[in-house]
């Protein structure tokens, strides 16, 4: 089985770390390849960033299709471009926020999301509602850490995130924590050991979810809304996205 993990931002060092976490979670016999677009934002921390990350994400999905990939992970907690990617892909496409939140509902009565910047909290709440898990989500907490600080070995991001997770357990009454950024993927095990509750990383949860769907022979329904896009011409900067 071949899974493509797409980090929609352009920071290659973060992509490498995300890929290592995904491969470590995968079953024997599953090959995971992590990629990032050659165009787009260095990190995704706003609606503007998210919108401009989508063309690069879709280009990587299209390359995966040409390469015969079995399934895909969208490795950004805003799940940008998820619906569009499902229109393009033959196999299943899973976003890390969806996978992490759904997984956390199996682990107790409630979970808290611990994310990067406060300005992204509204998006996390929107996704919890979309995925039908809002009643399980006790809180969305921001650490006020820019995404690229997660990639800085001199940053105290790990300590700040750990303490916010600890406060979430104490103050929100949550039974599990969802880490709200793909760049936090490698922190999961350590934080769980320190705070004593399950900590869910969306990259690994999505990788396993895609594996399960492929193994079951399941993919996104291609009738109606998620049928392949109608052929049409795109112009200007998007001319390479024309669908024949």
PDB file of C-alpha atoms in Angstrom, residues 39 55 58-59 62-63 88 232-244:
ATOM      1  CA  UNK A  39       4.534  27.042  -4.165  1.00  0.00           C
ATOM      2  CA  UNK A  55      -3.423  25.018  -5.408  1.00  0.00           C
ATOM      3  CA  UNK A  58      -4.014  19.878  -5.369  1.00  0.00           C
ATOM      4  CA  UNK A  59      -0.969  19.766  -7.631  1.00  0.00           C
ATOM      5  CA  UNK A  62      -2.636  15.184  -9.086  1.00  0.00           C
ATOM      6  CA  UNK A  63       0.976  13.954  -9.123  1.00  0.00           C
ATOM      7  CA  UNK A  88      -9.423  14.485  -7.672  1.00  0.00           C
ATOM      8  CA  UNK A 232     -12.884  23.373 -18.241  1.00  0.00           C
ATOM      9  CA  UNK A 233     -10.094  25.806 -18.943  1.00  0.00           C
ATOM     10  CA  UNK A 234      -8.225  27.667 -16.215  1.00  0.00           C
ATOM     11  CA  UNK A 235      -6.231  30.758 -17.132  1.00  0.00           C
ATOM     12  CA  UNK A 236      -3.376  32.909 -15.892  1.00  0.00           C
ATOM     13  CA  UNK A 237      -1.428  31.493 -12.938  1.00  0.00           C
ATOM     14  CA  UNK A 238      -3.859  28.534 -12.809  1.00  0.00           C
ATOM     15  CA  UNK A 239      -3.550  27.491 -16.441  1.00  0.00           C
ATOM     16  CA  UNK A 240      -1.717  24.282 -15.455  1.00  0.00           C
ATOM     17  CA  UNK A 241      -4.800  23.219 -13.468  1.00  0.00           C
ATOM     18  CA  UNK A 242      -6.959  22.912 -16.604  1.00  0.00           C
ATOM     19  CA  UNK A 243      -8.913  19.649 -16.572  1.00  0.00           C
ATOM     20  CA  UNK A 244      -9.260  17.989 -19.955  1.00  0.00           C
TER      21      UNK A 244
END
